[in-house]
Each structure stands twice: as C-alpha cells, then as structure tokens.
mmCIF file of C-alpha atoms in Angstrom:
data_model
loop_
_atom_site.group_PDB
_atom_site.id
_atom_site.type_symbol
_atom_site.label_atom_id
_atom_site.label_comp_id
_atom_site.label_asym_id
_atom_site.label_seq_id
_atom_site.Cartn_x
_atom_site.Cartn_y
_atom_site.Cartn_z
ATOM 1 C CA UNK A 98 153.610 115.650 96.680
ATOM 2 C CA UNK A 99 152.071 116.203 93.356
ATOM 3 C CA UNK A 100 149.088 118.257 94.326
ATOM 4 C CA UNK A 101 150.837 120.243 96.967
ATOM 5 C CA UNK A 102 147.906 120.889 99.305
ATOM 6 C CA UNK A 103 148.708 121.153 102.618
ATOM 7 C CA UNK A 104 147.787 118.475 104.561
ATOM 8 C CA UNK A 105 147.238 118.853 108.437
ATOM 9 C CA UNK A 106 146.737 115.691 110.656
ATOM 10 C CA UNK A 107 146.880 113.632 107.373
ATOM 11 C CA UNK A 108 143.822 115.387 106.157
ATOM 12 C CA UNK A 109 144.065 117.949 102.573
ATOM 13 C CA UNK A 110 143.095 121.344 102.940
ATOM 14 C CA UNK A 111 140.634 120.965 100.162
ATOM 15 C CA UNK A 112 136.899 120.824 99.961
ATOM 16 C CA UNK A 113 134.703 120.312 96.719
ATOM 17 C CA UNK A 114 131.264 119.705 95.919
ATOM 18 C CA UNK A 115 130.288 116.110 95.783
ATOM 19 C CA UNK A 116 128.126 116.116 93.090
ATOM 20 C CA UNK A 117 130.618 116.828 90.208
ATOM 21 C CA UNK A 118 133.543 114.025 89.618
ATOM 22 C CA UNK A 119 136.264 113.744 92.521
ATOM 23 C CA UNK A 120 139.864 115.859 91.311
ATOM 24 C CA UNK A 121 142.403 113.369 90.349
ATOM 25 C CA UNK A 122 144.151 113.435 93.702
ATOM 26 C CA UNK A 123 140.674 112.115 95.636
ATOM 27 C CA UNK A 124 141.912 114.625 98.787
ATOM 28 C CA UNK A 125 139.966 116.954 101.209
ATOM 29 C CA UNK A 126 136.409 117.107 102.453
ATOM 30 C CA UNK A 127 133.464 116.479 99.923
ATOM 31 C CA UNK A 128 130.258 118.744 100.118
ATOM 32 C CA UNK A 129 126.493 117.463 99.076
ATOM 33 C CA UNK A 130 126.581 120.468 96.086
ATOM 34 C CA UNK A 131 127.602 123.786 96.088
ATOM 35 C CA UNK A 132 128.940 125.848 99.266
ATOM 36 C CA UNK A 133 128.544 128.790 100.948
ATOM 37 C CA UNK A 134 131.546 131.256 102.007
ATOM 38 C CA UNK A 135 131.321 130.401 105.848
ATOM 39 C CA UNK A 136 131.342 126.524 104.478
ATOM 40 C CA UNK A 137 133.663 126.433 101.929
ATOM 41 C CA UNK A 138 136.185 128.825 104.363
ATOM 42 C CA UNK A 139 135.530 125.879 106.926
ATOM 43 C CA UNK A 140 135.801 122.577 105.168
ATOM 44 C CA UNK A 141 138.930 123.170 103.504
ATOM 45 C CA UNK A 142 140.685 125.123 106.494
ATOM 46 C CA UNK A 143 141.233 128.583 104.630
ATOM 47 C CA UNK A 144 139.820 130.284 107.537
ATOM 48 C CA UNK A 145 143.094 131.685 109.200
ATOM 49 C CA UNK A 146 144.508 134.975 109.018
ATOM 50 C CA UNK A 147 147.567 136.326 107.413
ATOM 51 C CA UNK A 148 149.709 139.852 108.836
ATOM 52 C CA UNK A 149 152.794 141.719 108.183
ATOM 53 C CA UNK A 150 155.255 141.464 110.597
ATOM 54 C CA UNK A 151 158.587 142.543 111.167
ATOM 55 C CA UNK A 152 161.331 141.079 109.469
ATOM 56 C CA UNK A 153 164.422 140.727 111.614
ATOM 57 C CA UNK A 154 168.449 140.109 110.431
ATOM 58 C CA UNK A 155 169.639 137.205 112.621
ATOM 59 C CA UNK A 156 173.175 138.820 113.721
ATOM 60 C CA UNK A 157 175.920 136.331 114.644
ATOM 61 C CA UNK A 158 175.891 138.230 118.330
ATOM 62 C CA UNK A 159 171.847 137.228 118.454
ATOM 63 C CA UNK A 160 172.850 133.489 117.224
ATOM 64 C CA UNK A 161 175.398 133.170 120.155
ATOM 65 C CA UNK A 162 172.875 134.125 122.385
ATOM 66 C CA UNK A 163 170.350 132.219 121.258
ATOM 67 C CA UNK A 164 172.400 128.954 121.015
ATOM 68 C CA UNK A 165 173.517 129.459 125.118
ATOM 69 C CA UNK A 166 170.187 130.081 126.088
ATOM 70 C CA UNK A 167 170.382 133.588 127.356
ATOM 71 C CA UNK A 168 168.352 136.879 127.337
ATOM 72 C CA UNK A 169 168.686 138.863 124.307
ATOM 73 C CA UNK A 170 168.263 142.638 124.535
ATOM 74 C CA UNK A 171 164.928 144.158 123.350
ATOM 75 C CA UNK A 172 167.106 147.179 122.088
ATOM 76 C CA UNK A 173 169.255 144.893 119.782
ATOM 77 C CA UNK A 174 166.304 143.255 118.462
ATOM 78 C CA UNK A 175 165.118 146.748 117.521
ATOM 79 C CA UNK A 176 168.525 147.830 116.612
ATOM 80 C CA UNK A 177 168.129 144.980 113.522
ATOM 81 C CA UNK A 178 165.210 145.311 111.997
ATOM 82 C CA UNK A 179 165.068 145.341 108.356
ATOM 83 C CA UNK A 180 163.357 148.822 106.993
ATOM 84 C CA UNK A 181 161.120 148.660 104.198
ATOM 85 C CA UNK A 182 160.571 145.012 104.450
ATOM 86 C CA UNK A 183 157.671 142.531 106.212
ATOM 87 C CA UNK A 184 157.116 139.030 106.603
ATOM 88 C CA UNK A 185 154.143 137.692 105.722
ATOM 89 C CA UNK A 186 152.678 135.151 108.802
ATOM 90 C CA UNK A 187 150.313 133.153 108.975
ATOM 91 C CA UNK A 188 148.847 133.576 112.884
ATOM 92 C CA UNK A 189 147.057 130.652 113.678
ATOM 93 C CA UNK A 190 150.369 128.799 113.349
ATOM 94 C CA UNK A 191 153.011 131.607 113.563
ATOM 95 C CA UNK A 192 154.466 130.747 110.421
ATOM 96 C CA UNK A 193 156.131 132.950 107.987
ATOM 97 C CA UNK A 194 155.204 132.493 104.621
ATOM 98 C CA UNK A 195 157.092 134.858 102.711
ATOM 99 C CA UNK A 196 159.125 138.639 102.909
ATOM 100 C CA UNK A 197 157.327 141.663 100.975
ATOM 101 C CA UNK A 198 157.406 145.431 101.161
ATOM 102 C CA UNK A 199 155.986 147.089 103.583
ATOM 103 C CA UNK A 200 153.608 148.545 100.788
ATOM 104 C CA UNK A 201 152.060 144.601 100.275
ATOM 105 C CA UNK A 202 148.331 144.599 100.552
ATOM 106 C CA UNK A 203 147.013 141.280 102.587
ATOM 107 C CA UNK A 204 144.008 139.743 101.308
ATOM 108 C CA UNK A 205 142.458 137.945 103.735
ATOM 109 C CA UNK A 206 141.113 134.527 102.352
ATOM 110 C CA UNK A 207 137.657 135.660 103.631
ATOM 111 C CA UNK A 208 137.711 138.626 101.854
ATOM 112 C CA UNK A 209 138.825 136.516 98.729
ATOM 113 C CA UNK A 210 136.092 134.574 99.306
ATOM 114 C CA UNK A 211 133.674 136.837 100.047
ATOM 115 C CA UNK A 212 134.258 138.768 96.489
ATOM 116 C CA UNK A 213 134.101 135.469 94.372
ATOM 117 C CA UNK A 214 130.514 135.018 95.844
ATOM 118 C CA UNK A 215 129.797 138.715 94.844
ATOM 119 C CA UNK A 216 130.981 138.435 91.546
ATOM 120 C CA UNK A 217 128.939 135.367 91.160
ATOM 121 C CA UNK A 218 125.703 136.085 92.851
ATOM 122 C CA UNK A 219 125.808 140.065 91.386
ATOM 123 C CA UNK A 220 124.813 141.016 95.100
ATOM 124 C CA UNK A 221 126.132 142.454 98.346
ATOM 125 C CA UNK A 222 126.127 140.089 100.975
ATOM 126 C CA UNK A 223 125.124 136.842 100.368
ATOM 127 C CA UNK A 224 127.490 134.851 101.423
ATOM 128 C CA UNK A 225 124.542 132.532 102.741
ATOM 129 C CA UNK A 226 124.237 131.473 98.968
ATOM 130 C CA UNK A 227 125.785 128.329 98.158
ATOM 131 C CA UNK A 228 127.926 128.813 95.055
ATOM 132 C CA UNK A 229 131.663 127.969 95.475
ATOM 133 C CA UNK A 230 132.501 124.470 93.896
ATOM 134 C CA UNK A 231 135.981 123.691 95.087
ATOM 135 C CA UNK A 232 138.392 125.944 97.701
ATOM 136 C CA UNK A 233 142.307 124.549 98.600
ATOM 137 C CA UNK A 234 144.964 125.618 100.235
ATOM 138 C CA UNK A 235 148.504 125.528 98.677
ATOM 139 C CA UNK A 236 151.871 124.560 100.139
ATOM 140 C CA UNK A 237 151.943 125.799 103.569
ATOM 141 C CA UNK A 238 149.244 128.396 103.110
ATOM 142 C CA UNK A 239 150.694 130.255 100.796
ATOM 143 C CA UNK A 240 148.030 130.213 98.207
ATOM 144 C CA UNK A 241 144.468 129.818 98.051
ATOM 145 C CA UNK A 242 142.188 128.841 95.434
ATOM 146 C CA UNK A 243 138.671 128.944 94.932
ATOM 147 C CA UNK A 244 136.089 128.057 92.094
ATOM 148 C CA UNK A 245 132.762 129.413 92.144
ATOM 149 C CA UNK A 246 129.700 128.844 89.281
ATOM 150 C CA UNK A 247 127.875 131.075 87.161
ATOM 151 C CA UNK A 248 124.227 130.307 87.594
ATOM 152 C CA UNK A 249 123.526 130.489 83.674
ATOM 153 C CA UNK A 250 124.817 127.777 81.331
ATOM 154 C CA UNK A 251 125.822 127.490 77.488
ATOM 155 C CA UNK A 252 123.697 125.083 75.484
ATOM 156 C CA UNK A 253 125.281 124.160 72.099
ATOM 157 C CA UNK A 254 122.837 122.119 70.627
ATOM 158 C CA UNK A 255 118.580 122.567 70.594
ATOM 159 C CA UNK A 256 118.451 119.230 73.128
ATOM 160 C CA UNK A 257 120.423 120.776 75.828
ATOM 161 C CA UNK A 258 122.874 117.735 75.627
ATOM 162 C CA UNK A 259 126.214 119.236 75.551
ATOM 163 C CA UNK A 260 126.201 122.033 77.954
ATOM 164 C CA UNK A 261 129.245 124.280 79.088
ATOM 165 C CA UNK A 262 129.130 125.762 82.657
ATOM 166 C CA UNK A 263 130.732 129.108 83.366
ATOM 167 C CA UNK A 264 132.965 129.443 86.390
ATOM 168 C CA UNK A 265 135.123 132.012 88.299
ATOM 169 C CA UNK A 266 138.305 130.926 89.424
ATOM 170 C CA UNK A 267 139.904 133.111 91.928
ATOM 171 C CA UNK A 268 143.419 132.948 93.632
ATOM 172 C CA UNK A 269 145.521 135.220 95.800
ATOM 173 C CA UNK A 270 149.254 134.421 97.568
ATOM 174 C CA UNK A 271 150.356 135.557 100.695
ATOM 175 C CA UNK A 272 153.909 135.075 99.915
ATOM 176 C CA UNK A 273 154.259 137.916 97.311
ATOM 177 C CA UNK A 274 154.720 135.846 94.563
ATOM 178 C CA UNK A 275 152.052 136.689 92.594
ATOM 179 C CA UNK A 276 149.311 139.104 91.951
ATOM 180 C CA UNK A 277 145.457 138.572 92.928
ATOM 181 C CA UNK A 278 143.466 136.852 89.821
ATOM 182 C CA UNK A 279 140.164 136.039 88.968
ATOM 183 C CA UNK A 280 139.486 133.600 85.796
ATOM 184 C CA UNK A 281 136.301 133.348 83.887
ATOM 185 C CA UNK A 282 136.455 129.746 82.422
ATOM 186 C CA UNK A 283 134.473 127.193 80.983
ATOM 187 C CA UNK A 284 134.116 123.774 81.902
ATOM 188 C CA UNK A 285 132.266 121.067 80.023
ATOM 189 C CA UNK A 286 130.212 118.972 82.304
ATOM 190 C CA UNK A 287 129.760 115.857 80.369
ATOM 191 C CA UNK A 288 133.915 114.773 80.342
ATOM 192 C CA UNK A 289 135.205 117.637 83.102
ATOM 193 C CA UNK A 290 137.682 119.422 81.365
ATOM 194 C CA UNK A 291 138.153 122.750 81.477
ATOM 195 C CA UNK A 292 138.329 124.502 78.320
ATOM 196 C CA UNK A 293 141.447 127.194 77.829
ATOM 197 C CA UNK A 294 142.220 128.057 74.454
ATOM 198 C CA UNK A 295 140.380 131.798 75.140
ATOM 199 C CA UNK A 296 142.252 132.324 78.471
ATOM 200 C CA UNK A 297 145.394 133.477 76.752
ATOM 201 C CA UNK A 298 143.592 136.407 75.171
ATOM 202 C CA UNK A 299 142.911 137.769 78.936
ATOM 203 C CA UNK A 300 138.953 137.817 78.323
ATOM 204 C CA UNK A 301 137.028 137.276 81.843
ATOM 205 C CA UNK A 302 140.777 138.076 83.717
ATOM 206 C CA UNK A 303 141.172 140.506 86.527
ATOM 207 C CA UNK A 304 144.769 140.855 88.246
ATOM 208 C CA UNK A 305 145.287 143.488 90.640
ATOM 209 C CA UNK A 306 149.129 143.469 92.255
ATOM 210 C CA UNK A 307 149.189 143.105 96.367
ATOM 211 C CA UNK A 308 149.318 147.001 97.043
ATOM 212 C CA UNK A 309 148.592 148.643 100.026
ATOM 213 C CA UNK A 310 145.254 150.120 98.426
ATOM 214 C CA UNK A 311 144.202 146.479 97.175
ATOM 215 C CA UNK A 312 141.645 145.950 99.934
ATOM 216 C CA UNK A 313 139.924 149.514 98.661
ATOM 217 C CA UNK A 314 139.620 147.657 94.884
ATOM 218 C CA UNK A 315 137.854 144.667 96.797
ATOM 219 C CA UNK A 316 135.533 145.940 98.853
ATOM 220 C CA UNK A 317 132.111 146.525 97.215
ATOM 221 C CA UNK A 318 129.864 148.029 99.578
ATOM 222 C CA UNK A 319 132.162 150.752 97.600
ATOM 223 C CA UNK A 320 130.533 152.176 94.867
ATOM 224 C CA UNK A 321 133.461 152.609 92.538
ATOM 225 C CA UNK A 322 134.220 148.918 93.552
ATOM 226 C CA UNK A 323 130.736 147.805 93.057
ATOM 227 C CA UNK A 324 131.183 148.950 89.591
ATOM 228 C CA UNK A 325 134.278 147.322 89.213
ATOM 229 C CA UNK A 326 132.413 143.881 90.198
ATOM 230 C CA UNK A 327 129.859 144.937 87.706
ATOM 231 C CA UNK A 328 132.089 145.069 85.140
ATOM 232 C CA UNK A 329 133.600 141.770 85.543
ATOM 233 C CA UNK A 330 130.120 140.492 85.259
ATOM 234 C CA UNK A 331 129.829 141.946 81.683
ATOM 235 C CA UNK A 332 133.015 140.575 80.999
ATOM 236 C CA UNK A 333 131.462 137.346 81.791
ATOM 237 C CA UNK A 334 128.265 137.788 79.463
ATOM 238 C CA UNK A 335 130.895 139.000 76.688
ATOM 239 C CA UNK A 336 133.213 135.787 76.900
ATOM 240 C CA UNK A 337 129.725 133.451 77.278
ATOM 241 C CA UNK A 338 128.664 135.173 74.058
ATOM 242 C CA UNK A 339 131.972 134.938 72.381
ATOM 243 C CA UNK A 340 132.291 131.237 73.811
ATOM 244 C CA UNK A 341 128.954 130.297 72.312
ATOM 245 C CA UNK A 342 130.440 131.587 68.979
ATOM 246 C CA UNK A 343 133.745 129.969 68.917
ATOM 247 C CA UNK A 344 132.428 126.429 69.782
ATOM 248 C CA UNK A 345 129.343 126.355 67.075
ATOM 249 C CA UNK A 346 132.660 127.093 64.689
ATOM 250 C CA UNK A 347 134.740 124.488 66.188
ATOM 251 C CA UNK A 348 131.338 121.874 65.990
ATOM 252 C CA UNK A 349 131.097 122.777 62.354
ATOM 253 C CA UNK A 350 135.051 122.320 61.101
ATOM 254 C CA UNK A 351 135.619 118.993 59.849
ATOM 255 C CA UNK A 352 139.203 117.405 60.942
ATOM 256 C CA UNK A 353 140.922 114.645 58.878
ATOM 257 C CA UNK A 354 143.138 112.217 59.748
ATOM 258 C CA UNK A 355 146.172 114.005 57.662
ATOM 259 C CA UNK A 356 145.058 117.352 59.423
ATOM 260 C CA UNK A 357 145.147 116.146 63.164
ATOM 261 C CA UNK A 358 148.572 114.906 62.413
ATOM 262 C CA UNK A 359 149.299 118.332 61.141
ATOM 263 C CA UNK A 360 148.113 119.754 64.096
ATOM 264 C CA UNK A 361 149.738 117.869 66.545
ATOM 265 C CA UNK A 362 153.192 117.622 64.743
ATOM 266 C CA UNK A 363 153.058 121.638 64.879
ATOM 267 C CA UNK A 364 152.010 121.764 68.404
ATOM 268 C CA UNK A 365 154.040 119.061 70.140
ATOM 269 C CA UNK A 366 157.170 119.026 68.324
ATOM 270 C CA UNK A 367 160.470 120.660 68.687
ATOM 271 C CA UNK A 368 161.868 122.833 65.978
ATOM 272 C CA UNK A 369 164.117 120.160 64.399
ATOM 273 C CA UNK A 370 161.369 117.530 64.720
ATOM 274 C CA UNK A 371 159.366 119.983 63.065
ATOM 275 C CA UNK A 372 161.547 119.893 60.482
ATOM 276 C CA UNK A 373 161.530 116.378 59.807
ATOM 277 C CA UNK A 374 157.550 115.911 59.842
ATOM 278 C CA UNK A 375 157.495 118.959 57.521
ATOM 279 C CA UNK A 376 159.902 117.701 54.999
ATOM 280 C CA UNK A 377 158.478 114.087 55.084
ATOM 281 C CA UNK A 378 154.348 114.561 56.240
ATOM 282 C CA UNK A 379 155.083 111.617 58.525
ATOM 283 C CA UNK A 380 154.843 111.481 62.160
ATOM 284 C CA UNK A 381 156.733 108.769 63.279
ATOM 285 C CA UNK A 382 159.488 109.103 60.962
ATOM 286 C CA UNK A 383 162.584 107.585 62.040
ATOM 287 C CA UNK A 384 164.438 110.777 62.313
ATOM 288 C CA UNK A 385 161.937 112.698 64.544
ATOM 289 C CA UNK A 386 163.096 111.358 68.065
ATOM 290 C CA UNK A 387 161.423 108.762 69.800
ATOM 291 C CA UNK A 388 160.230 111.377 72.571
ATOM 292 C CA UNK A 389 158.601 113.472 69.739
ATOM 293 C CA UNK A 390 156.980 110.408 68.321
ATOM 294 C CA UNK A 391 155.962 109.340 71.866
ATOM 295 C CA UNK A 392 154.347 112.255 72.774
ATOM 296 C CA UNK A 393 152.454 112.118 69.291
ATOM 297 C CA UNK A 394 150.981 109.126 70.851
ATOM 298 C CA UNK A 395 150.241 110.088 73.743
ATOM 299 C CA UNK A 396 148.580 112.796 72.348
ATOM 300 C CA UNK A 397 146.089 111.334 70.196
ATOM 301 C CA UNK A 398 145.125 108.316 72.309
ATOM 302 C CA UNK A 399 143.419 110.709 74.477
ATOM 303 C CA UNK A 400 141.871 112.942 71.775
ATOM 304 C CA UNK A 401 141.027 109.271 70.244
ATOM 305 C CA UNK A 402 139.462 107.402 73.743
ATOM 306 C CA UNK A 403 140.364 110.301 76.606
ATOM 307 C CA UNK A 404 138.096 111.545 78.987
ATOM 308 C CA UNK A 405 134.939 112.631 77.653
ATOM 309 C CA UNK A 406 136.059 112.040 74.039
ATOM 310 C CA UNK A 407 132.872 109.397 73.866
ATOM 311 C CA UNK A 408 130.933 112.544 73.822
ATOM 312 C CA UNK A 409 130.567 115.143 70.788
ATOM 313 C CA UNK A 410 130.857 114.539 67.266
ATOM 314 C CA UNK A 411 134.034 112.744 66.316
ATOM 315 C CA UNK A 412 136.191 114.413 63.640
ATOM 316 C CA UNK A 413 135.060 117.948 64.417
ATOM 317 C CA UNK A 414 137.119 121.100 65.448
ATOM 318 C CA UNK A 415 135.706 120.630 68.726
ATOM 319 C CA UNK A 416 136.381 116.792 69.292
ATOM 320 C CA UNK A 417 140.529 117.525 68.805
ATOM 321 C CA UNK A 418 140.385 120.469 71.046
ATOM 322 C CA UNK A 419 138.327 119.108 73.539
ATOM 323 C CA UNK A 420 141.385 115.829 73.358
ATOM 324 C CA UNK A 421 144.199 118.048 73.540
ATOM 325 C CA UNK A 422 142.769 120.160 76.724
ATOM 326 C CA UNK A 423 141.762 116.410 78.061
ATOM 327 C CA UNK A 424 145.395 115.523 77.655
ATOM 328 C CA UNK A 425 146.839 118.589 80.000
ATOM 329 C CA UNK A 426 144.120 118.052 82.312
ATOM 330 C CA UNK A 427 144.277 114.539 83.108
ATOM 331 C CA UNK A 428 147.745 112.795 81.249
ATOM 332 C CA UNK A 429 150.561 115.288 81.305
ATOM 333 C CA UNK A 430 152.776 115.273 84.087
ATOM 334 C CA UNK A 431 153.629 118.388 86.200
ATOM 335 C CA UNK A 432 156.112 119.695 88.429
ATOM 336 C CA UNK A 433 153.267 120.188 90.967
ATOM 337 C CA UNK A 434 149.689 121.206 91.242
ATOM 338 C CA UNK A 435 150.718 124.531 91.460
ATOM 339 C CA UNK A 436 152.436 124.208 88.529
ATOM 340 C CA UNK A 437 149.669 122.555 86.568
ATOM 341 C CA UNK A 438 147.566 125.274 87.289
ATOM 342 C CA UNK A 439 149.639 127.895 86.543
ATOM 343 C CA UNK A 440 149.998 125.624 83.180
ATOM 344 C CA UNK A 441 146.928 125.489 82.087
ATOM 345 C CA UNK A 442 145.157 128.755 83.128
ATOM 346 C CA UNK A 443 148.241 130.643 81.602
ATOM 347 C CA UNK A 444 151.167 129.039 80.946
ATOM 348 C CA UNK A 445 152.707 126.163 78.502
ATOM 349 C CA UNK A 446 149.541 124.192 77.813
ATOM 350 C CA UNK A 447 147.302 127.247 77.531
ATOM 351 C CA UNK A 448 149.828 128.499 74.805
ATOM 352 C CA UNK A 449 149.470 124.911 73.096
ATOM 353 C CA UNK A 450 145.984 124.635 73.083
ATOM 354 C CA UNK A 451 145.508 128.043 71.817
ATOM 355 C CA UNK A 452 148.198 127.371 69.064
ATOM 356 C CA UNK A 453 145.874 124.351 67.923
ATOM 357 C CA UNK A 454 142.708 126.012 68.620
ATOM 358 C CA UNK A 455 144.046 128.839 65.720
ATOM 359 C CA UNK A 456 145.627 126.084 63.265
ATOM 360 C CA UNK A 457 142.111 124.362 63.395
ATOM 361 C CA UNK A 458 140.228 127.388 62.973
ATOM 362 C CA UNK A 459 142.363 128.640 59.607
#
C-alpha cells in the first residue's frame, strides 16, 4: 500500500480540500475549501487519543497460562513490568503503537492541530477559522500529518499569473520514531508541486524531540510559547522574502540544452557514470549503464512535458527546477508515502534538487 494511510471500513483516513487538485492516490474525504480544526480532526479520523501505558515482559509462566485459559496473578503481572519504559496506545482501539521512555511527551493530534491553526492564523483560539488544506493519518495511527495555508501569497510577475502559496506542514509520531516538525514550504498553484530546494537549509523548520516538557513548548496561551509561535511567523516572512528572491534569480538564468544535460548527468548519476559523461559530455554514452541513461530520460521528459511544465518560461533556471521537483513529486517511485515524504521534505530528493538548484545558480 503505497500511500500507507490507514484505511478503516475501506475508507482512507485522509481529508483535503476540494478545491485544489486530488493527491495522486484519489483517497479520503474531500472538503468544499479550506477546514477548520474540529473539521479537519473529523473528516480524516485523527480525532482519537494516544497514552502511555505500561509495558509488560510476556514470561513463559504468563504464556502457559494464557494458552490454558486460566487466571493469571495480578502480583505477577506487577512483578514484570518493564521500568523506565511505556507503550504508546492508541485508546479508541487499544492498540499499541510503539515502546518509548517513560520521559516521551504525547502530543495529542488536537493539540497538533490546534498549533498549526495558531501558527497560521497568528491568534489564540480560532480554531473556527478554516485554514488546514489536507490532514492523514499514517500506518496504523502512528503518524499524523497536516497542511495548513498562509493567507498571503508570492506574486512573481506584475500580472499576478504565476503565484506561489505559502504553507505549514506539520507532523508528529506517536511511536517515538521521530521528533515533532513543522515545515514552511511553498507550493506553486498553477502545476501543484511543491517546491524544496530551500528546505535543506532548515529555514521555516521547527523540531522539538517528544519530551516530557513538549506540551509546555506547545501551548500558547503561554507567553514564552506565544513568542515562540511568533517567531515561527517571522521565520515565515523571512523565507517568503528570501523565496521571492531566489525565484526572480532562477526566472532570469538562461538554461541550454548542453547545460541541462550537465545538470542532470551531475545530479542523477552514479560516481562511475559520472565519470563517463564527464570524460565524453554525452549522456547516453554506451558505457554509462542503461539505468543511468534511463533515468536521464525519465528525467527530462518531465522537466520537458511534466506537470505544470506548460507553465513558466521554458529554458529558464526556474523551468528545470520546477521539472526536477515535478519528477519526485509525481514520477519517482517510493518505498511508501511515508517514505516519499520523508524524501522530499528532507531526504534524497530534497538533497537532489538542492544540488541542481546550486549548479544552476553558479
């Protein structure tokens, strides 16, 4: 299951707002526009609760037991309890979800919520406001995600025809896997794709680790906190100013056909191919392997006639990185949908599209 949501009674725990274009996997519940908390919580079945609980060694005296049906002592159960440790469970279907400290900090997907919309509206309290785009739940409920928008946008041009909006993408685990983060990211409207080559400098990125004081770092009727949601704001009208910089570059650099190869031979290949295309300036030479010639390809048919590619100025800085991020958004194949989004917000295919987003700006 590519997308890993978790499905229940053959439906995805997944909402989005109707208005944009459908995700790829054309799951969940569609909304008419943007949601509020309560909705968005709702629709794609985040609202459940998470605990620690204790975490208990199953003995083989406690397996015999068990397998001929009889009483087991309340004092051996205590007797084996596992110090220092909890399992994470989710309570409206007493299912564990993972084993953490006893120091882990829960954040409850409401909570999660509930902080997106702050950072987002700049208020306490308004989680009346419709602003969350998309919400999911991951696996077995072991993740959430949700994507809220700014309520400014970036124009690049005088008409107002290409315009970037800003989003917040926030996610949290309750299987102690990972830390809580929350993305600033842009997104252009007219082909979809989200644009990542600035992610891997950490601009518009919060991660906080799943400590027991985490819920005092979230909650903003807190001043210090309220500050702290403050600042993320600025963060956001830094990377919007920094954004608008970087693509009236990338709209102004003029790409040619020898350069895009160059580009794409440094970021695709493998050393040794690397080696080949460097030595010879040709792409599909015979000794670069077939896979590295494929994915050459591959490639540039989608910065040629991807996704949004009909769009934009052909040739420019932008056009090839808008191609390549098209490519990792809607071609490559992942493990998973986790894995895809781990990929692109901050993994393999951020790294690549920030490698060509530098060779096309030297």
């Amino acid at each position: 299951m590519a997308h890993n949501l978790e499905i229940n009674a053959g439906v995805a725990s997944y909402v989005e707002n109707g208005r944009q274009e459908r995700a790829w996997h054309n799951l969940g519940q569609v909304f008419d526009g943007p949601m509020t908390v309560e909705q968005a919580l709702e629709l794609s079945h985040a609202d459940y609760q998470v605990e620690l609980q204790p975490v208990i060694a199953m003995s083989p005296e406690i397996q015999d037991l068990m397998a001929k049906g009889e009483k087991i002592d309340p004092d051996l159960l205590l007797s084996l309890v596992i110090p220092k440790r909890k399992a994470t469970m989710r309570m409206d279907k007493t299912k564990a979800l993972g084993v953490v400290s006893d120091q882990y900090g829960v954040v409850q997907n409401a909570d999660a919520f509930k902080f997106i919309d702050t950072i987002c509206t700049g208020e306490m309290g308004n989680s009346h406001v419709p602003v969350i785009e998309t919400a999911g739940v991951l696996g077995q409920g072991e993740r959430v995600f949700i994507t809220a928008k700014f309520p400014e946008q970036i124009r690049l041009d005088n008409k107002g025809e290409d315009i970037v909006e800003m989003y917040v993408v926030f996610t949290t685990s309750h299987d102690g896997t990972g830390a809580v983060n929350c993305l600033v990211t842009p997104t252009r409207v007219v082909c979809n794709n989200t644009l990542n080559f600035a992610m891997s400098h950490n601009v518009g990125k919060l991660s906080l680790r799943h400590s027991s004081g985490i819920m005092n770092r979230l909650d903003l009727a807190n001043k210090e906190n309220a500050e702290f949601a403050y600042k993320a704001l600025n963060m956001y009208n830094i990377y919007k100013k920094s954004m608008e910089q970087h693509f009236e570059h990338l709209q102004n650099i003029k790409i040619s056909e020898k350069q895009l190869d160059s580009i794409l031979a440094e970021v695709l290949l493998s050393e040794k191919n690397l080696e080949v295309y460097r030595a010879t300036g040709d792409v599909h030479h015979q000794d670069i392997t077939t896979v590295g010639r494929n994915l050459i390809d591959k490639v540039r048919e989608t910065v040629e006639t991807g996704i949004g590619q009909e769009y934009g100025e052909r040739g420019t800085g932008m056009w090839v990185i808008n191609g390549i991020t098209s490519y990792y958004q809607n071609e490559a194949r992942f493990r998973n949908d986790e894995s895809k989004f781990d990929s692109i917000m901050q993994g393999n295919a951020a790294k690549k599209v920030q490698q060509a987003y530098d060779l096309i700006t030297a």
